Tab-separated table of C-alpha atoms and ligand atoms in Angstrom:
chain	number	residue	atom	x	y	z
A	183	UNK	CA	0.000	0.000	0.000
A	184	UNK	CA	1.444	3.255	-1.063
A	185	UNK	CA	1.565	6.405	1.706
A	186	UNK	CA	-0.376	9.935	0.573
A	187	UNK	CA	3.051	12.020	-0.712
A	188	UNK	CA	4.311	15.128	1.271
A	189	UNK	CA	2.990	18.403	1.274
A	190	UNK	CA	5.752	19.797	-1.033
A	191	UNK	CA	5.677	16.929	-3.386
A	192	UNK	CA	1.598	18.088	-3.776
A	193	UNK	CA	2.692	21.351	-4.137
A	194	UNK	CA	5.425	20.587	-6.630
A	195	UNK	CA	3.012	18.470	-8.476
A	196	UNK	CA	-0.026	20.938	-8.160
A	197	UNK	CA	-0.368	23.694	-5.558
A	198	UNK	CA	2.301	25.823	-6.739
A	199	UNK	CA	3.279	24.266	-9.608
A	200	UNK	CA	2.059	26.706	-12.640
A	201	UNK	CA	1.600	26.795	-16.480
A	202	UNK	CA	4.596	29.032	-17.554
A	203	UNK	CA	5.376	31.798	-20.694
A	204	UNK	CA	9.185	32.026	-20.465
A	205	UNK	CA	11.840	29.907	-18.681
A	206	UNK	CA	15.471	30.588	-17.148
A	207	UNK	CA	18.693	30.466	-19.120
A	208	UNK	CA	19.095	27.034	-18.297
A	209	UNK	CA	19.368	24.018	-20.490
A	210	UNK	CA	17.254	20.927	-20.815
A	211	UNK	CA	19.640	17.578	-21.791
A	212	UNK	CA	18.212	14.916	-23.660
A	213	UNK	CA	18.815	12.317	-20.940
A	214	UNK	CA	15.582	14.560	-18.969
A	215	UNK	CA	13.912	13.786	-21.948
A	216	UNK	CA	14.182	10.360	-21.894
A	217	UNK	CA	13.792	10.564	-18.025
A	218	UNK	CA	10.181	12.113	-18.505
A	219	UNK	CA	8.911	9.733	-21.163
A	220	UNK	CA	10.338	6.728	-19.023
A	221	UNK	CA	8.294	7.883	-16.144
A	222	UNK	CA	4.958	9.367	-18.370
A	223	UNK	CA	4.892	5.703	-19.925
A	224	UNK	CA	3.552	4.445	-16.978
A	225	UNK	CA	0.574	6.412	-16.776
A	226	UNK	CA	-2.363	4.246	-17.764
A	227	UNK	CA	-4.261	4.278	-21.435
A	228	UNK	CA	-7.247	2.269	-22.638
A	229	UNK	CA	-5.548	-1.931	-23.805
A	230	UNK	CA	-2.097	0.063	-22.837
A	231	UNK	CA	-2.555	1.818	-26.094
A	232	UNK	CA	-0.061	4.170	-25.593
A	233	UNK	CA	-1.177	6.043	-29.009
A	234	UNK	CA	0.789	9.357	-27.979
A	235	UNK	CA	3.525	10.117	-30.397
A	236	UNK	CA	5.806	13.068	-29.261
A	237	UNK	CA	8.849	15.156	-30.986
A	238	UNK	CA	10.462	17.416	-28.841
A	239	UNK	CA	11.973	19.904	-30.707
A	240	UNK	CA	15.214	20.977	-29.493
A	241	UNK	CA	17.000	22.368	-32.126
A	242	UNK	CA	16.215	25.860	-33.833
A	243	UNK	CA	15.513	24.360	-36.810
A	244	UNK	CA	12.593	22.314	-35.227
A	245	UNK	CA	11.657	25.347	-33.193
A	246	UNK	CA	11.696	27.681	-36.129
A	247	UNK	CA	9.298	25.232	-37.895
A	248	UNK	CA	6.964	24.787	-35.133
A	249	UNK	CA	6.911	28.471	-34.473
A	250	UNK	CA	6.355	29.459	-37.809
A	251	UNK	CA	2.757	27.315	-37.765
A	252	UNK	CA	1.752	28.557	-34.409
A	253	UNK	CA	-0.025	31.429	-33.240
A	254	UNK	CA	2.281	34.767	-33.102
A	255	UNK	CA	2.032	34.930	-29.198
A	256	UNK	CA	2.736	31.440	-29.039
A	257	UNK	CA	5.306	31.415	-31.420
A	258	UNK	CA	7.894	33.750	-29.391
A	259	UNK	CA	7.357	30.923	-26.386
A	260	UNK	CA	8.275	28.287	-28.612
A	261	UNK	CA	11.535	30.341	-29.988
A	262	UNK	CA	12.437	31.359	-26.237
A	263	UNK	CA	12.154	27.607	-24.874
A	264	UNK	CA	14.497	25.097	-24.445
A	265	UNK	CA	12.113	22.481	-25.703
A	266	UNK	CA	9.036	22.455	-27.347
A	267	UNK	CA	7.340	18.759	-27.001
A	268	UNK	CA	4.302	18.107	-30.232
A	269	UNK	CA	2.313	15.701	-28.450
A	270	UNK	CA	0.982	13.600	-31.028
A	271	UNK	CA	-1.499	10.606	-31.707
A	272	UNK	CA	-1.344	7.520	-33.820
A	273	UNK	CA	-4.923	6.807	-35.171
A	274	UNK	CA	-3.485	3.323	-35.827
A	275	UNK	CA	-2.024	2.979	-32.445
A	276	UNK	CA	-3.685	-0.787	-33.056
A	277	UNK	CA	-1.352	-2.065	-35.009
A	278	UNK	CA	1.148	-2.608	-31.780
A	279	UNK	CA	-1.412	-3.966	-29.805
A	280	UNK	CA	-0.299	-7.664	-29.982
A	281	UNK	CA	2.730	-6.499	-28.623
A	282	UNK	CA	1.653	-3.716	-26.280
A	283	UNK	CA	-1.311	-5.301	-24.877
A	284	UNK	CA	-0.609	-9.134	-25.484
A	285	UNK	CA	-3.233	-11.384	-23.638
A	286	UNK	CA	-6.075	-10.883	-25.903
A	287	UNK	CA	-6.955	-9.850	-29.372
A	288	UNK	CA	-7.345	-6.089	-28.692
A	289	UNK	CA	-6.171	-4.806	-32.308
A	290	UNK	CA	-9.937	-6.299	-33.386
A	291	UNK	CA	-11.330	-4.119	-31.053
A	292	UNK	CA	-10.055	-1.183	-33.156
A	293	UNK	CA	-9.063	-1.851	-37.099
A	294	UNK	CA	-11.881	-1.373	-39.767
A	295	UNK	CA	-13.517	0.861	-36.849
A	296	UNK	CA	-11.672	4.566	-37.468
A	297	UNK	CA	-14.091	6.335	-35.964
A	298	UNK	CA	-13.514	4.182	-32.491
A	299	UNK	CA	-9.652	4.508	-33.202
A	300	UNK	CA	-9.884	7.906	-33.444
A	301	UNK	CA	-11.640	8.841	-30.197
A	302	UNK	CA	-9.659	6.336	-28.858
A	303	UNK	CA	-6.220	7.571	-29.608
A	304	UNK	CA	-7.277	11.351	-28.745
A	305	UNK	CA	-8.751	10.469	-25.069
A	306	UNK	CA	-5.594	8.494	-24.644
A	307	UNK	CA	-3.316	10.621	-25.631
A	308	UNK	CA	-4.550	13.613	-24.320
A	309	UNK	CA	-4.172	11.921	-21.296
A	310	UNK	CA	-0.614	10.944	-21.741
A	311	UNK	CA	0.019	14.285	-22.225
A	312	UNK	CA	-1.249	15.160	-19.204
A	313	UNK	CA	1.312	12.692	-17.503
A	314	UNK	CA	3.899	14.279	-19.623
A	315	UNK	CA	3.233	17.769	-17.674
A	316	UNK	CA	2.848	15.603	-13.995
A	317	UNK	CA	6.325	14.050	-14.970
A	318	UNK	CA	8.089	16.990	-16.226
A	319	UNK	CA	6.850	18.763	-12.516
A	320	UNK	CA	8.257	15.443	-10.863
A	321	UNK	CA	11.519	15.913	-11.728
A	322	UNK	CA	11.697	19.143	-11.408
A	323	UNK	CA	11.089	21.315	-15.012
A	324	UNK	CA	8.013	23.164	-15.857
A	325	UNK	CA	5.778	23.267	-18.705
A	326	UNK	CA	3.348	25.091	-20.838
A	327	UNK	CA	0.805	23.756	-23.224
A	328	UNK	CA	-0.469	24.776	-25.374
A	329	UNK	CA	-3.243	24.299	-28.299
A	330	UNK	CA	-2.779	27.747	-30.276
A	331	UNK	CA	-1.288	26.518	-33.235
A	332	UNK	CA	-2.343	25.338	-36.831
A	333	UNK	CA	-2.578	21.058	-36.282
A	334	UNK	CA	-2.871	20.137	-40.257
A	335	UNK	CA	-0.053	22.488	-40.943
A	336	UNK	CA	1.700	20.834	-38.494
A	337	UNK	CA	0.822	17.358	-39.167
A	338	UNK	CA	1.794	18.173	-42.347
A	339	UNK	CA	5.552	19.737	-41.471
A	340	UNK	CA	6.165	17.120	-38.941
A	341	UNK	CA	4.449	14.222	-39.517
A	342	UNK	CA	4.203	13.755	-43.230
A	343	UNK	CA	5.903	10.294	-43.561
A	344	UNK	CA	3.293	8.945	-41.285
A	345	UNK	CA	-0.179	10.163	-42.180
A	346	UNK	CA	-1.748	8.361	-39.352
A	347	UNK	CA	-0.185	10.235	-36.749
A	348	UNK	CA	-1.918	13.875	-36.148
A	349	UNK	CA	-0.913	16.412	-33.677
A	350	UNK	CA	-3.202	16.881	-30.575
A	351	UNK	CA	-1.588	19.720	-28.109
A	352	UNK	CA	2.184	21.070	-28.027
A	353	UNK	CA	4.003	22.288	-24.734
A	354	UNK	CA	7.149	24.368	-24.194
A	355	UNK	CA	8.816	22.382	-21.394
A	356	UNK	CA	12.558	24.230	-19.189
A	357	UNK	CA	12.962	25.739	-16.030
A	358	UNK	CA	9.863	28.509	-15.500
A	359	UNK	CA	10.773	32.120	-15.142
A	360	UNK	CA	8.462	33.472	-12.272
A	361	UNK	CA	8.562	36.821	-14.106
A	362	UNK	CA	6.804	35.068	-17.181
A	363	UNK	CA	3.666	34.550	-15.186
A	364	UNK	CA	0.757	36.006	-14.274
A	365	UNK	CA	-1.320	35.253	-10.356
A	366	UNK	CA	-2.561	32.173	-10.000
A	367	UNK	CA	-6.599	31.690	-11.408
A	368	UNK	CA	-9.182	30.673	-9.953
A	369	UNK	CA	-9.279	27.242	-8.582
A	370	UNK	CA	-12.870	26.520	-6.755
A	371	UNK	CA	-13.877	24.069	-3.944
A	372	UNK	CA	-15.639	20.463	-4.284
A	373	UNK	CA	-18.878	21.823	-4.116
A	374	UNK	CA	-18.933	23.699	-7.310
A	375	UNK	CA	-18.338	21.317	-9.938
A	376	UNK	CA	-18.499	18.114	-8.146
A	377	UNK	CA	-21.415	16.019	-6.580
A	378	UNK	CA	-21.302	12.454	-5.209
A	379	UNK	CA	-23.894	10.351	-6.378
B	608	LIG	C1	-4.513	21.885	-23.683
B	608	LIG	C2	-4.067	23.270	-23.304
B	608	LIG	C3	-4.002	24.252	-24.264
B	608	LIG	C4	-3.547	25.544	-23.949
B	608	LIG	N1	-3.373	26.456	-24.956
B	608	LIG	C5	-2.718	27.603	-24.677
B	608	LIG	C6	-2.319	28.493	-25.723
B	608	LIG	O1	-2.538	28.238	-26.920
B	608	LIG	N2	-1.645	29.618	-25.400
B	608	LIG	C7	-1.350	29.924	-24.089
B	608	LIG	O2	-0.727	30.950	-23.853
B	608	LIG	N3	-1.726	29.117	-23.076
B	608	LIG	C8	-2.382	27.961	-23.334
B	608	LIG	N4	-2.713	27.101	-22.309
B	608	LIG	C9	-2.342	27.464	-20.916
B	608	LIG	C10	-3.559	27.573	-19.957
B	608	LIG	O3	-4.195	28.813	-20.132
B	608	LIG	C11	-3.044	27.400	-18.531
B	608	LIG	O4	-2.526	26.085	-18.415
B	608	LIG	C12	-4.129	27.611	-17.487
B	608	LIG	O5	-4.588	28.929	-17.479
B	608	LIG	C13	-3.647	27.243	-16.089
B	608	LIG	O6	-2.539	28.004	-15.723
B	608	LIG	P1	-1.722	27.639	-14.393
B	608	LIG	O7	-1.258	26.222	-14.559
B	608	LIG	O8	-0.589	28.601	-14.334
B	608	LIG	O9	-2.659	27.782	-13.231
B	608	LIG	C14	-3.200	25.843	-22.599
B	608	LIG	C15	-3.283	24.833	-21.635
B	608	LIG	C16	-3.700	23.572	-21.970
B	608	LIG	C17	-3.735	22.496	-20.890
């Protein structure tokens, strides 16, 4: 049985951890790269789907490109970042089923059904990318995603070799500069959008 984690691991994780605009003069390696996805792998999809496809775009070039197809505001975070992650999906994330998910036929579930594979790979990977932020916090880099940004001309810069993979969010990922934020917004209690049934 695991034990609740410490207050500052919450508040690393949530309370004070915050979207951010710009980040400090401080690089990102590739081995943090690696350590996020190795950790963000682990979070759970539908079958272990894992339909998330990600390029995290390091180098100007790839930030140039990116920037160029994102919204001007958005653009300048992308050029400023270390690292700018394009969280992708594979709509035929089935294929690796028999591998991924092994004890049971779960690719049937999915080809000849696009519709299904669709919804399937967005929900999931929307959700990895949501462990891809709770990761990034964990070890100790910030993030900031964002959806402000043209997806086919990105899909189509990025991801034209495989037409089955399509963009879904990006995020700028480094060490947040506090000046680059604004106060914290609103975060209600329970009772507003919650009930128990
Ligand atoms: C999926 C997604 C898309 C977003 N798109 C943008 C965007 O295009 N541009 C932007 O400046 N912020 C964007 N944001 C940032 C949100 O506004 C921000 O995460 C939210 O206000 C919470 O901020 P906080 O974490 O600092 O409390 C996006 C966030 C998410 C999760």
């Amino acid at each position: 049985m695991s034990e609740p984690l410490s207050d500052s691991a919450l508040d690393q994780l949530f309370r004070t951890a915050r979207t951010y605009n710009g980040y400090l003069d401080k690089p990102v390696s590739d081995t943090q790269l690696r350590a996020i996805w190795d950790l963000m792998k682990f979070g759970p999809t539908s079958a272990n789907s894992l339909p998330a496809r990600i390029v995290w775009c390091v180098s100007d070039a790839a930030k140039e490109k990116l920037a160029a197809l994102s919204m001007p505001a958005n653009a300048e975070k992308i050029l400023k970042a270390p690292v700018t992650a394009i969280i992708a999906m594979d709509n035929e994330f089935y294929e690796h089923l028999p591998e991924l998910f092994p004890h049971t036929d779960a690719r049937s579930w999915f080809a000849g059904n696009a519709p299904h594979a669709a919804t399937t790979a967005f929900r999931n990977s929307s959700l990895q990318g949501g462990y891809f932020i709770l990761a990034a916090r964990a070890l100790g880099l910030d993030t900031g995603p964002m959806s402000g940004f043209n997806n086919d001309a990105v899909d189509a810069a990025f991801f034209a070799d495989t037409p089955n993979v399509k963009s879904n969010f990006i995020s700028t990922l480094g060490y947040g500069d506090p000046a680059s934020i604004f106060d914290r917004s609103p975060r209600p209690d329970f009772d507003r959008f919650n009930r128990i049934a």
